[in-house]
Amino acid sequence: MSSYADEKLEVPTLSRPVSDSPRPSVIKEPLRLTSTSLQQPPGRKLCVRHQRMADEGTNLKLQHSLDALSLEERGAVNAIWSSFSSSSHPRRALILQGLLTMCCFSQLSLLTEQLAHLIRIDPFTVLPRELSLKVLSYLDATSLCRAAQVTKKWKSLADDDILWRGICEQHIGQKCHKCGWGLPVLEKKKIYHLPGSPCPSPDLPSLKRSLEDSTDLVAPPLKRQRSDVLHPSSDIHPDLESSSSSSSLLALTDTKPAATTRPWKDVYSERMTIERNWRRGRCTVRTLKGHTDGVMCLQYSETLTHPSFPVLITGSYDRTVRVWNLETGVELHCLKGHTRAIRALQFDDVKLITGSMDMTLKVWDWRRGRCIRTLTGHTEGVVCLNFDSNVLASGSVDATIKVWNLRTGGAFTLRGHQDWVNSVQLWDSLKTGQSSASSTTPVFDVPGCGAPQIDPGKMLFSASDDGTIRLWDLTLRTCIKQFTGHVGQVQSIKLLLADECDEPAEVEIADLDQEERTLNHVVALDSSSPSLASTSSSSFVSDQSLASRSVASTGSKTKKPLLVSGSLDNTTKIWDIETAQPIQTFFGHIEGVWSVSVNKMRLVSGSHDRTIKVWNRDEGRCVSTLVGHTAAVSCVSLGEDKIISGSDDCDVKIWSFSG
């Protein structure tokens, strides 16, 4: 604060100086203020309060009121102002106290109205922009949106890209440990082909060679990076998963034309819309028709390098595999060759492998719609399969699992289950972030050995109608762990990888509700909703406390993946791989669970009761129940903004939460 001497010099005078005599009769001419008289003295800087008064033209307003008075009254008012201005602080206080005692309620009301405005100081008009942004960086998205509504100056600061990038880094691709919200990545915004365009043959150098000329099972060359086959439904690009949050989010600017980027606030807003739709069960539904019998398996991918549109492949009891353009819903190919129902499939950039009840597996060039090779070995129908760049595993009605070498065609058999093997899932337990496919040394093909040689740490989970889940060491070719807890046939298992596991955010429910009510002026949500049944009454049982898992960036502890299973005992379970014990059990379906899918944010399950349930994985509660199929839901796949489901009613449904 300025000293009194400084303050007295800085106060703009409202009139020309008067005589030392207090008598108003000494005034010889009208008192007027000019624009030059309002300027601060050279070398002097007004305090914040008087600078604002000068900016707002307060002196001019007072001068106009003064001009309306007679000359004598003008002199009297000016004498009072001049006397007060030249007084010391104690004397000013005494004068004010005396004036207050003389005021009636009307004058006191005027004082209250004026003081309410005068004592407020806008800090962002005083602070440098850098300090203002530092202050705003401590606010959440809700507070920033409210700040943007105050003034144009505040909006300019609150909409700054630096602030919103920080909020995006805090929420996108992970759950914020402060508010509990996590937003989808949606890192790949493609320009899709025109509706009805065919799926052309690839022209990439790595895909040019003719697949049908190969005598061995075709796999990507070692130098090609392996796709995330353990989680085909995940939309998160591997590069984003392995990089830090800052570098990952550089991809989120959604570059459209070259050198054009979107504001980070728009990026956050778009993803907030999707997340709120997930929480409120708002989605649009499309139905793909083409199969003539129940759809038993499906997989889709939105991150293929070729073609440029998202691809969905489905298998059915009608003995066909159909390839769809997921964006337009156009059927691209109908693959025929199996003689019985197709129960399992998986594809990557190069190949599609299908398993059928005709006891065979077939390898396809799915872009051209041609079968490359047929694998035989099971004595009964093939129910499930899973492959990575090195190994193919298949489970069968004959209660065995076959592990195939994708380069030599060699195989060995795992025995231990007592009934159908319904689901298999490969796991690289020693994986450190690099794919084994990046190695320059062949993984298999030891000279003189016809059976496949397996990398150390290569594991396999299998689920069976005998009610158990087994963990196999493929190097030792033995079962090393058995998961028991389901009281019905286990139909589906999915592995949530270590880098996708998130610590539950410690946040109050009230905070979540408050956050959910925010950003109303940023995102406008459609009031209409699809055919959703009200969320069923579901309960959650904690079998044991979650093991503490540190954030991957800290590196203080090694996080293990989680195993999710669905069973015909009507429940879905999450398992601790270390202890082989269930840590969460989800109740809600009234009939058996046929399929499950999971990602970092949530879990979905499809059931014989014809519904799909969306679960909050951390809270263990059912968020919404999707109703639309007219028969059992046999397969589901979960993405960041959609669910795709297949059913015994022959339909494939796409439940989109993107708004």
XYZ file of C-alpha atoms in Angstrom:
659
model
C 0.000 0.000 0.000
C 1.153 3.533 -0.702
C 1.992 5.787 2.176
C -0.333 8.664 2.903
C 2.029 11.167 1.276
C 2.098 9.126 -1.920
C -1.597 8.539 -1.856
C -2.353 12.230 -1.415
C -0.322 13.081 -4.492
C -1.942 10.333 -6.548
C -5.584 11.180 -5.848
C -7.061 12.981 -8.879
C -8.538 16.342 -7.885
C -12.097 17.040 -8.800
C -11.660 20.806 -9.213
C -9.121 23.528 -9.442
C -7.449 24.478 -6.122
C -9.398 26.929 -4.051
C -8.300 29.634 -1.674
C -7.095 28.697 1.780
C -10.212 30.376 3.032
C -12.969 27.853 3.718
C -15.544 30.354 2.461
C -17.112 29.348 -0.831
C -17.381 33.007 -1.915
C -13.754 32.965 -3.076
C -14.703 30.811 -6.086
C -14.709 33.141 -9.088
C -15.527 30.722 -11.903
C -17.277 27.368 -12.435
C -15.294 24.287 -11.392
C -14.761 21.843 -14.244
C -12.692 18.720 -14.896
C -11.011 18.103 -18.220
C -9.588 14.902 -19.664
C -6.080 16.213 -19.035
C -6.793 16.841 -15.379
C -7.653 13.122 -14.969
C -4.253 11.974 -16.150
C -1.803 10.851 -13.540
C 1.130 13.175 -12.823
C 4.266 12.411 -14.841
C 6.275 9.608 -13.202
C 3.442 8.723 -10.839
C 1.501 5.460 -10.941
C -1.954 5.317 -9.451
C -2.876 2.575 -7.017
C -5.178 -0.189 -8.233
C -8.269 1.389 -6.761
C -7.746 4.870 -8.231
C -6.566 3.504 -11.553
C -9.825 1.581 -11.866
C -11.721 4.743 -10.877
C -9.959 6.639 -13.648
C -10.613 3.862 -16.157
C -14.304 3.770 -15.322
C -14.681 7.566 -15.650
C -15.872 8.045 -12.068
C -14.474 11.567 -11.925
C -16.394 12.602 -15.018
C -19.626 11.300 -13.551
C -19.019 13.294 -10.369
C -18.201 16.388 -12.400
C -21.501 16.125 -14.234
C -23.332 15.903 -10.914
C -21.298 18.875 -9.648
C -22.152 20.959 -12.708
C -25.824 20.557 -11.932
C -25.381 22.497 -8.670
C -25.301 26.212 -8.168
C -21.982 28.015 -7.876
C -22.294 28.391 -4.130
C -23.207 24.728 -3.589
C -20.357 23.721 -5.855
C -17.897 25.625 -3.702
C -19.236 24.073 -0.503
C -18.955 20.509 -1.846
C -15.484 21.187 -3.190
C -14.373 22.568 0.174
C -15.481 19.354 1.905
C -13.701 17.169 -0.643
C -10.514 19.221 -0.494
C -10.486 19.183 3.297
C -10.927 15.405 3.378
C -8.245 14.866 0.712
C -5.666 16.902 2.638
C -6.392 15.175 5.958
C -4.296 12.497 7.625
C -5.575 8.957 7.999
C -6.750 9.371 11.617
C -8.492 12.603 10.694
C -10.157 10.945 7.700
C -11.434 8.177 9.955
C -12.839 10.730 12.381
C -14.573 12.625 9.568
C -16.091 9.408 8.204
C -17.353 8.345 11.627
C -18.993 11.706 12.047
C -20.578 11.522 8.615
C -21.918 8.041 9.323
C -23.655 9.244 12.461
C -25.377 11.915 10.406
C -26.548 9.532 7.661
C -30.108 8.318 7.395
C -31.017 4.881 6.076
C -31.207 6.144 2.507
C -27.588 7.349 2.654
C -26.465 4.153 4.377
C -28.134 2.123 1.631
C -26.242 4.155 -0.970
C -22.995 3.481 0.870
C -23.687 -0.249 0.984
C -24.386 -0.364 -2.735
C -21.257 1.595 -3.617
C -18.928 -0.227 -1.239
C -20.018 -3.652 -2.526
C -18.576 -2.660 -5.888
C -15.574 -0.624 -4.722
C -14.003 -3.187 -2.392
C -13.939 -5.895 -5.098
C -10.681 -6.189 -6.997
C -10.341 -8.368 -10.118
C -6.993 -10.089 -9.543
C -6.579 -10.985 -13.212
C -6.559 -7.311 -14.195
C -3.629 -6.763 -11.832
C -1.586 -9.967 -12.110
C 0.557 -10.820 -15.134
C -0.928 -13.440 -17.447
C 1.617 -16.036 -16.327
C 0.597 -15.692 -12.678
C -3.088 -15.699 -13.605
C -2.657 -18.996 -15.480
C -0.767 -20.421 -12.514
C -3.681 -19.592 -10.229
C -6.203 -21.083 -12.652
C -4.135 -24.255 -13.035
C -5.306 -25.325 -9.571
C -8.945 -25.357 -10.680
C -10.830 -28.346 -12.027
C -12.822 -28.397 -15.254
C -16.011 -27.326 -13.501
C -14.447 -24.247 -11.958
C -12.685 -23.296 -15.182
C -15.979 -23.381 -17.079
C -17.599 -21.183 -14.455
C -14.650 -18.781 -14.540
C -15.037 -18.477 -18.312
C -18.517 -17.057 -17.758
C -17.408 -14.117 -15.573
C -15.909 -11.644 -18.060
C -14.228 -11.683 -21.449
C -10.886 -11.320 -19.685
C -11.599 -14.330 -17.499
C -12.808 -16.340 -20.503
C -9.593 -15.597 -22.367
C -7.610 -16.962 -19.426
C -9.883 -19.887 -18.518
C -9.940 -21.170 -22.119
C -6.170 -21.162 -22.419
C -4.790 -24.287 -24.122
C -2.139 -24.779 -21.441
C -4.764 -25.211 -18.727
C -6.928 -27.620 -20.705
C -3.984 -29.680 -21.837
C -3.135 -30.236 -18.179
C -6.700 -31.367 -17.476
C -6.626 -33.681 -20.491
C -3.379 -35.237 -19.283
C -5.002 -35.787 -15.907
C -8.108 -37.535 -17.237
C -7.710 -38.947 -20.749
C -6.643 -42.569 -20.868
C -6.679 -42.959 -17.111
C -8.871 -42.377 -14.106
C -8.129 -39.181 -12.230
C -7.261 -40.017 -8.637
C -8.839 -36.774 -7.456
C -12.282 -36.844 -9.059
C -12.558 -40.454 -10.237
C -13.315 -39.552 -13.851
C -11.509 -41.198 -16.720
C -11.993 -40.191 -20.349
C -11.455 -42.244 -23.518
C -8.390 -41.719 -25.685
C -10.033 -41.834 -29.131
C -6.595 -41.249 -30.535
C -7.269 -42.304 -34.112
C -9.717 -40.199 -36.102
C -9.718 -41.687 -39.574
C -11.139 -40.447 -42.837
C -13.344 -43.330 -43.845
C -14.025 -44.523 -47.367
C -17.205 -43.500 -49.081
C -20.249 -45.663 -48.311
C -20.300 -48.863 -50.294
C -16.619 -48.807 -51.194
C -15.118 -52.292 -51.345
C -12.313 -53.509 -49.155
C -9.335 -53.257 -51.529
C -6.279 -55.420 -51.518
C -3.397 -53.989 -49.533
C -0.644 -52.196 -51.351
C 1.750 -51.970 -48.422
C 5.154 -53.525 -49.150
C 4.900 -55.763 -46.104
C 1.577 -57.177 -47.308
C 2.294 -57.576 -51.036
C 3.365 -61.181 -51.087
C 0.677 -63.660 -52.031
C -0.647 -65.374 -48.950
C -1.939 -68.422 -50.743
C 1.536 -69.280 -52.055
C 2.842 -69.907 -48.566
C 3.207 -73.535 -47.532
C 3.461 -72.650 -43.849
C 1.094 -70.786 -41.620
C 1.464 -67.152 -42.443
C 2.460 -64.734 -39.697
C 3.781 -61.182 -39.826
C 7.534 -60.960 -40.381
C 9.636 -60.591 -37.268
C 10.385 -56.971 -37.985
C 6.678 -56.060 -37.936
C 5.308 -54.943 -34.604
C 2.757 -57.241 -33.080
C -0.774 -56.013 -32.766
C -2.479 -56.087 -29.398
C -4.168 -59.420 -29.937
C -4.753 -60.088 -26.281
C -7.169 -57.198 -26.295
C -8.580 -56.880 -29.792
C -11.379 -54.648 -28.601
C -9.102 -52.039 -27.127
C -8.956 -48.743 -29.001
C -5.785 -47.581 -27.292
C -2.846 -47.490 -29.625
C 0.235 -49.394 -28.354
C 2.383 -46.311 -28.777
C 0.070 -44.389 -26.491
C 0.123 -47.128 -23.895
C 3.883 -47.291 -23.683
C 4.599 -43.579 -23.697
C 4.181 -41.038 -20.947
C 0.932 -39.180 -20.566
C 2.374 -36.007 -22.026
C 3.699 -37.590 -25.180
C 0.614 -39.782 -25.502
C -1.668 -36.801 -25.496
C 0.223 -35.136 -28.295
C -1.692 -37.510 -30.548
C -4.991 -36.244 -29.197
C -4.915 -32.926 -31.001
C -6.838 -34.731 -33.721
C -4.956 -33.326 -36.657
C -7.402 -32.946 -39.502
C -5.955 -30.988 -42.411
C -2.227 -30.407 -42.080
C -1.203 -27.782 -39.508
C -4.725 -27.599 -38.084
C -5.191 -28.532 -34.450
C -8.150 -28.458 -32.130
C -8.253 -26.566 -28.826
C -7.650 -28.819 -25.856
C -10.935 -27.685 -24.362
C -12.748 -29.143 -27.377
C -10.785 -32.377 -26.999
C -11.813 -32.604 -23.347
C -15.410 -31.676 -24.166
C -15.756 -34.387 -26.816
C -14.487 -37.078 -24.486
C -16.552 -35.807 -21.572
C -19.662 -36.219 -23.723
C -18.807 -39.863 -24.349
C -17.997 -40.568 -20.712
C -21.235 -38.977 -19.516
C -23.174 -41.032 -22.063
C -21.549 -44.170 -20.638
C -22.535 -43.194 -17.111
C -26.087 -42.319 -18.061
C -26.631 -45.234 -20.439
C -27.248 -43.013 -23.459
C -26.425 -44.604 -26.794
C -27.618 -45.094 -30.333
C -28.137 -48.592 -31.724
C -27.498 -49.926 -35.220
C -28.275 -53.467 -36.346
C -26.322 -55.398 -38.972
C -28.301 -58.145 -40.668
C -26.899 -60.840 -42.916
C -26.362 -64.002 -40.894
C -29.104 -66.593 -41.101
C -28.328 -68.257 -37.766
C -26.970 -67.283 -34.371
C -23.830 -65.106 -34.242
C -21.291 -66.836 -31.990
C -18.097 -64.771 -32.250
C -16.887 -61.369 -33.409
C -13.963 -58.974 -33.355
C -13.507 -55.434 -34.658
C -10.591 -53.059 -35.153
C -10.483 -49.317 -35.751
C -6.695 -48.991 -35.889
C -5.762 -51.005 -38.947
C -3.198 -49.408 -41.209
C -5.171 -50.780 -44.147
C -8.005 -50.396 -44.988
C -8.714 -46.918 -43.662
C -12.162 -47.763 -42.287
C -12.973 -49.829 -39.176
C -13.464 -53.539 -39.827
C -15.788 -55.983 -38.069
C -15.660 -59.750 -38.626
C -18.366 -62.084 -37.336
C -18.805 -65.859 -37.263
C -22.073 -67.748 -37.062
C -23.855 -71.054 -36.794
C -24.760 -70.545 -40.470
C -21.166 -71.724 -41.221
C -20.086 -68.379 -42.675
C -17.712 -65.609 -41.664
C -18.722 -62.116 -42.704
C -16.452 -59.072 -43.050
C -18.146 -55.699 -42.509
C -17.303 -52.059 -42.963
C -18.165 -50.993 -39.437
C -18.619 -47.365 -40.407
C -21.194 -47.926 -43.142
C -22.562 -51.339 -42.168
C -21.798 -52.712 -45.634
C -20.892 -56.401 -45.882
C -17.571 -56.714 -47.728
C -17.021 -60.491 -47.848
C -18.821 -63.688 -46.930
C -16.219 -66.395 -46.274
C -17.424 -69.951 -46.812
C -15.507 -73.172 -46.238
C -16.385 -74.579 -42.837
C -18.965 -77.344 -42.832
C -20.349 -76.700 -39.350
C -20.891 -73.783 -36.964
C -18.081 -71.276 -36.495
C -17.472 -70.769 -32.797
C -14.274 -68.673 -32.636
C -12.278 -66.181 -34.693
C -9.468 -63.672 -34.416
C -7.783 -61.441 -37.008
C -4.909 -59.007 -37.371
C -3.464 -56.911 -40.208
C -2.500 -59.997 -42.200
C -4.679 -62.979 -41.423
C -7.908 -64.283 -39.961
C -8.080 -67.598 -38.099
C -11.409 -69.291 -37.462
C -12.374 -72.323 -35.393
C -15.382 -74.485 -36.185
C -17.395 -77.358 -34.847
C -16.195 -79.288 -37.921
C -12.992 -79.921 -35.859
C -10.786 -77.666 -38.006
C -9.168 -74.245 -37.897
C -8.820 -72.237 -41.076
C -6.394 -69.435 -41.915
C -7.802 -66.775 -44.273
C -6.652 -63.790 -46.258
C -9.665 -61.831 -45.048
C -9.106 -58.894 -47.403
C -9.398 -61.090 -50.494
C -11.831 -63.530 -48.919
C -9.652 -66.600 -49.563
C -8.791 -69.581 -47.396
C -5.033 -70.152 -47.148
C -4.736 -73.269 -45.048
C -6.733 -75.680 -42.900
C -5.410 -77.007 -39.584
C -6.574 -80.369 -38.284
C -5.780 -82.133 -35.074
C -8.719 -81.865 -32.703
C -10.982 -84.879 -32.495
C -14.105 -82.793 -31.855
C -15.318 -79.263 -32.547
C -13.081 -76.228 -31.980
C -14.770 -73.829 -29.554
C -12.139 -71.148 -28.916
C -8.792 -69.816 -30.104
C -6.254 -67.090 -29.403
C -3.016 -66.218 -31.176
C -0.163 -63.748 -31.040
C 2.788 -63.294 -33.389
C 4.286 -66.664 -32.403
C 1.705 -69.010 -30.972
C -1.833 -70.146 -31.731
C -3.835 -71.862 -28.985
C -7.171 -73.590 -29.572
C -9.638 -75.257 -27.221
C -12.079 -77.979 -28.151
C -15.085 -80.037 -27.203
C -12.586 -82.901 -26.760
C -11.426 -81.191 -23.507
C -7.922 -80.557 -24.874
C -5.919 -77.483 -25.822
C -3.607 -77.481 -28.815
C -0.700 -75.049 -29.054
C 0.458 -74.435 -32.633
C 3.697 -73.063 -34.033
C 2.625 -70.418 -36.547
C 5.769 -70.940 -38.648
C 6.334 -74.684 -38.697
C 2.795 -75.932 -38.117
C 4.012 -78.099 -35.255
C 1.752 -78.502 -32.240
C 1.482 -80.074 -28.826
C -1.528 -80.875 -26.667
C -2.389 -79.818 -23.113
C -4.652 -82.138 -21.139
C -6.221 -81.553 -17.771
C -9.742 -80.196 -18.222
C -12.600 -82.639 -17.842
C -15.067 -80.982 -20.215
C -15.323 -78.524 -23.117
C -12.606 -75.865 -23.238
C -14.613 -72.701 -23.915
C -11.998 -69.946 -23.842
C -8.213 -69.570 -24.056
C -6.044 -66.505 -23.527
C -2.284 -66.148 -24.076
C -0.125 -64.094 -21.706
C 3.539 -63.062 -21.877
C 4.271 -62.974 -18.151
C 7.827 -61.684 -18.651
C 6.927 -59.102 -21.256
C 8.738 -55.831 -20.537
C 7.022 -53.669 -23.109
C 8.634 -55.009 -26.295
C 7.028 -57.630 -28.398
C 8.852 -60.861 -28.912
C 8.185 -60.342 -32.595
C 10.764 -57.571 -32.589
C 13.552 -60.007 -31.912
C 15.971 -60.693 -34.747
C 16.498 -64.299 -33.609
C 13.867 -66.879 -34.609
C 11.778 -67.852 -31.635
C 10.995 -71.373 -32.816
C 12.422 -73.883 -35.204
C 15.193 -75.438 -33.135
C 17.110 -77.639 -35.600
C 16.002 -81.236 -35.465
C 12.951 -80.519 -33.310
C 9.522 -80.803 -34.854
C 7.611 -79.502 -31.835
C 7.455 -75.771 -31.172
C 9.884 -74.228 -28.716
C 8.224 -71.623 -26.528
C 9.695 -68.461 -25.091
C 10.199 -68.474 -21.316
C 7.314 -66.765 -19.556
C 4.721 -67.645 -22.195
C 1.539 -68.566 -20.320
C -1.971 -69.629 -21.265
C -5.268 -69.265 -19.402
C -8.079 -71.682 -20.236
C -11.695 -71.901 -19.074
C -13.854 -74.988 -19.210
C -17.288 -76.432 -18.688
C -15.801 -78.279 -15.718
C -16.133 -74.974 -13.807
C -12.398 -74.269 -13.514
C -9.878 -71.893 -15.024
C -6.321 -73.139 -15.470
C -3.027 -71.340 -15.948
C -0.507 -73.216 -18.075
C 3.221 -72.683 -18.467
C 3.745 -73.349 -22.168
C 7.486 -73.813 -21.726
C 6.939 -76.581 -19.178
C 3.675 -77.673 -20.845
C 2.055 -78.134 -17.459
C -0.745 -76.570 -15.449
C 0.785 -74.429 -12.700
C -2.352 -72.918 -11.177
C -6.076 -73.644 -10.967
C -8.784 -71.040 -10.328
C -11.864 -72.386 -8.586
C -14.870 -70.358 -7.479
C -17.497 -70.547 -10.187
C -20.269 -73.080 -9.612
C -21.217 -73.294 -13.288
C -19.543 -73.717 -16.649
C -17.023 -70.944 -17.361
C -17.784 -69.649 -20.842
C -15.511 -66.645 -21.350
C -12.292 -65.164 -19.977
C -10.500 -61.906 -20.778
C -7.155 -60.629 -19.547
C -6.813 -57.029 -18.395
C -3.123 -56.287 -18.983
C -0.958 -54.755 -16.267
C -0.638 -51.352 -17.935
C -4.428 -51.199 -18.269
C -5.086 -51.842 -14.592
C -5.808 -48.689 -12.666
C -5.863 -47.966 -8.970
C -9.350 -47.156 -7.729
C -9.691 -43.422 -7.242
C -10.367 -42.400 -3.660
C -13.234 -40.043 -4.237
C -16.551 -39.373 -2.596
C -19.724 -40.196 -4.498
C -20.882 -36.624 -3.971
C -17.823 -35.416 -5.849
C -18.710 -37.685 -8.775
C -22.261 -36.374 -8.845
C -21.006 -32.803 -8.788
C -18.600 -33.462 -11.650
C -21.345 -35.147 -13.640
C -23.475 -32.014 -13.426
C -20.768 -29.782 -14.875
C -19.772 -28.542 -18.296
C -23.377 -27.859 -19.237
C -22.332 -24.909 -21.351
C -19.516 -26.888 -22.950
C -21.298 -30.028 -24.061
C -24.944 -30.289 -25.082
C -26.378 -33.730 -24.628
C -29.357 -35.100 -26.496
C -32.259 -35.724 -24.173
C -33.336 -38.775 -26.114
C -32.027 -42.219 -25.193
C -32.066 -45.603 -26.950
C -33.958 -48.693 -25.980
C -32.454 -49.064 -22.564
C -34.069 -50.805 -19.693
C -33.646 -49.220 -16.321
C -30.536 -50.341 -14.560
C -31.383 -53.569 -12.852
C -30.992 -54.044 -9.176
C -27.488 -55.419 -8.938
C -25.258 -56.124 -6.028
C -21.556 -56.452 -5.527
C -19.682 -58.801 -3.233
C -16.068 -58.174 -2.325
C -14.439 -61.565 -1.862
C -11.237 -60.000 -0.582
C -9.672 -56.561 -0.624
C -7.957 -55.467 -3.797
C -4.227 -55.898 -3.675
C -2.456 -52.583 -3.720
C -1.177 -51.778 -7.201
C 1.105 -48.835 -7.788
C 0.886 -46.601 -10.811
C 3.112 -47.881 -13.584
C 5.057 -44.651 -13.811
C 6.326 -44.993 -10.259
C 7.838 -48.387 -10.852
C 7.799 -49.114 -7.115
C 5.819 -52.334 -7.536
C 5.198 -54.685 -10.429
C 1.548 -54.701 -11.377
C 0.012 -57.969 -12.454
C -2.812 -58.286 -14.936
C -6.325 -59.137 -13.828
C -8.371 -62.025 -15.171
C -12.099 -61.572 -15.857
C -14.419 -64.539 -16.295
C -18.086 -65.086 -17.101
C -19.975 -68.223 -16.160
C -23.337 -69.920 -16.530
C -23.721 -69.506 -12.747
C -24.998 -65.983 -13.696
C -21.907 -64.206 -12.314
C -18.826 -62.411 -13.572
C -15.632 -62.573 -11.522
C -12.317 -60.732 -11.418
C -9.379 -62.850 -10.263
C -6.053 -62.123 -8.614
C -3.555 -64.046 -10.733
C -1.031 -64.333 -7.894
C -3.396 -65.963 -5.406
C -5.815 -67.578 -7.897
C -8.645 -66.162 -5.780
C -11.625 -64.039 -6.901
C -11.384 -60.439 -5.724
C -14.706 -59.219 -7.142
C -17.948 -60.934 -8.022
C -20.630 -59.157 -10.039
C -24.236 -60.219 -9.557
C -27.107 -58.939 -11.695
C -27.825 -61.258 -14.613
C -30.731 -63.613 -14.073
C -29.320 -66.226 -16.465
C -25.889 -67.440 -17.481
C -23.130 -65.129 -18.736
C -21.884 -66.170 -22.185
C -19.327 -63.476 -22.903
C -17.326 -60.756 -21.151
C -15.138 -57.901 -22.347
C -13.117 -55.426 -20.301
C -10.919 -52.365 -20.646
C -9.349 -49.826 -18.329
C -12.603 -47.980 -17.704
C -15.352 -50.577 -17.475
C -16.536 -54.140 -17.948
C -19.419 -55.514 -20.017
C -21.125 -58.894 -19.986
C -23.572 -60.562 -22.362
C -26.033 -63.074 -21.010
C -28.556 -65.739 -21.861
C -31.162 -63.364 -20.378
C -30.837 -61.346 -23.655
C -29.280 -58.309 -21.979
C -25.878 -56.631 -21.893
C -24.756 -55.110 -18.629
C -22.210 -52.328 -18.298
C -20.324 -52.438 -15.001
C -18.260 -49.881 -13.131
C -15.247 -52.057 -12.423
C -13.969 -50.110 -9.407
C -17.318 -49.669 -7.672
C -18.603 -53.101 -8.690
C -22.032 -51.839 -9.696
C -24.113 -52.123 -12.837
C -24.173 -48.753 -14.604
C -26.715 -49.636 -17.285
C -28.520 -52.562 -18.863
C -28.824 -52.625 -22.643
C -31.950 -54.304 -23.980
C -32.602 -54.983 -27.655
C -31.648 -58.541 -28.555
C -34.469 -61.067 -28.718
C -32.312 -64.090 -27.882
C -29.232 -64.937 -25.842
C -26.277 -62.560 -26.250
C -23.447 -64.912 -27.203
C -20.543 -62.488 -27.780
C -19.638 -58.901 -26.862
C -16.719 -56.633 -27.656
C -16.014 -53.428 -25.730
C -14.404 -50.297 -27.168
C -13.865 -46.792 -25.867
C -17.088 -45.421 -27.315
C -19.089 -48.472 -28.335
C -20.150 -52.033 -27.601
C -20.663 -54.568 -30.376
C -22.734 -57.643 -29.615
C -23.828 -60.801 -31.412
C -26.817 -62.908 -30.519
C -28.700 -66.104 -31.232
C -31.301 -63.861 -32.914
C -28.868 -63.678 -35.914
C -28.287 -59.935 -35.425
C -25.165 -57.909 -34.728
C -25.825 -54.704 -32.800
C -23.572 -51.661 -32.447
C -24.248 -49.635 -29.297
C -22.545 -46.264 -29.820
C -21.982 -43.865 -26.904
C -20.271 -41.174 -28.962
C -23.298 -38.899 -28.850
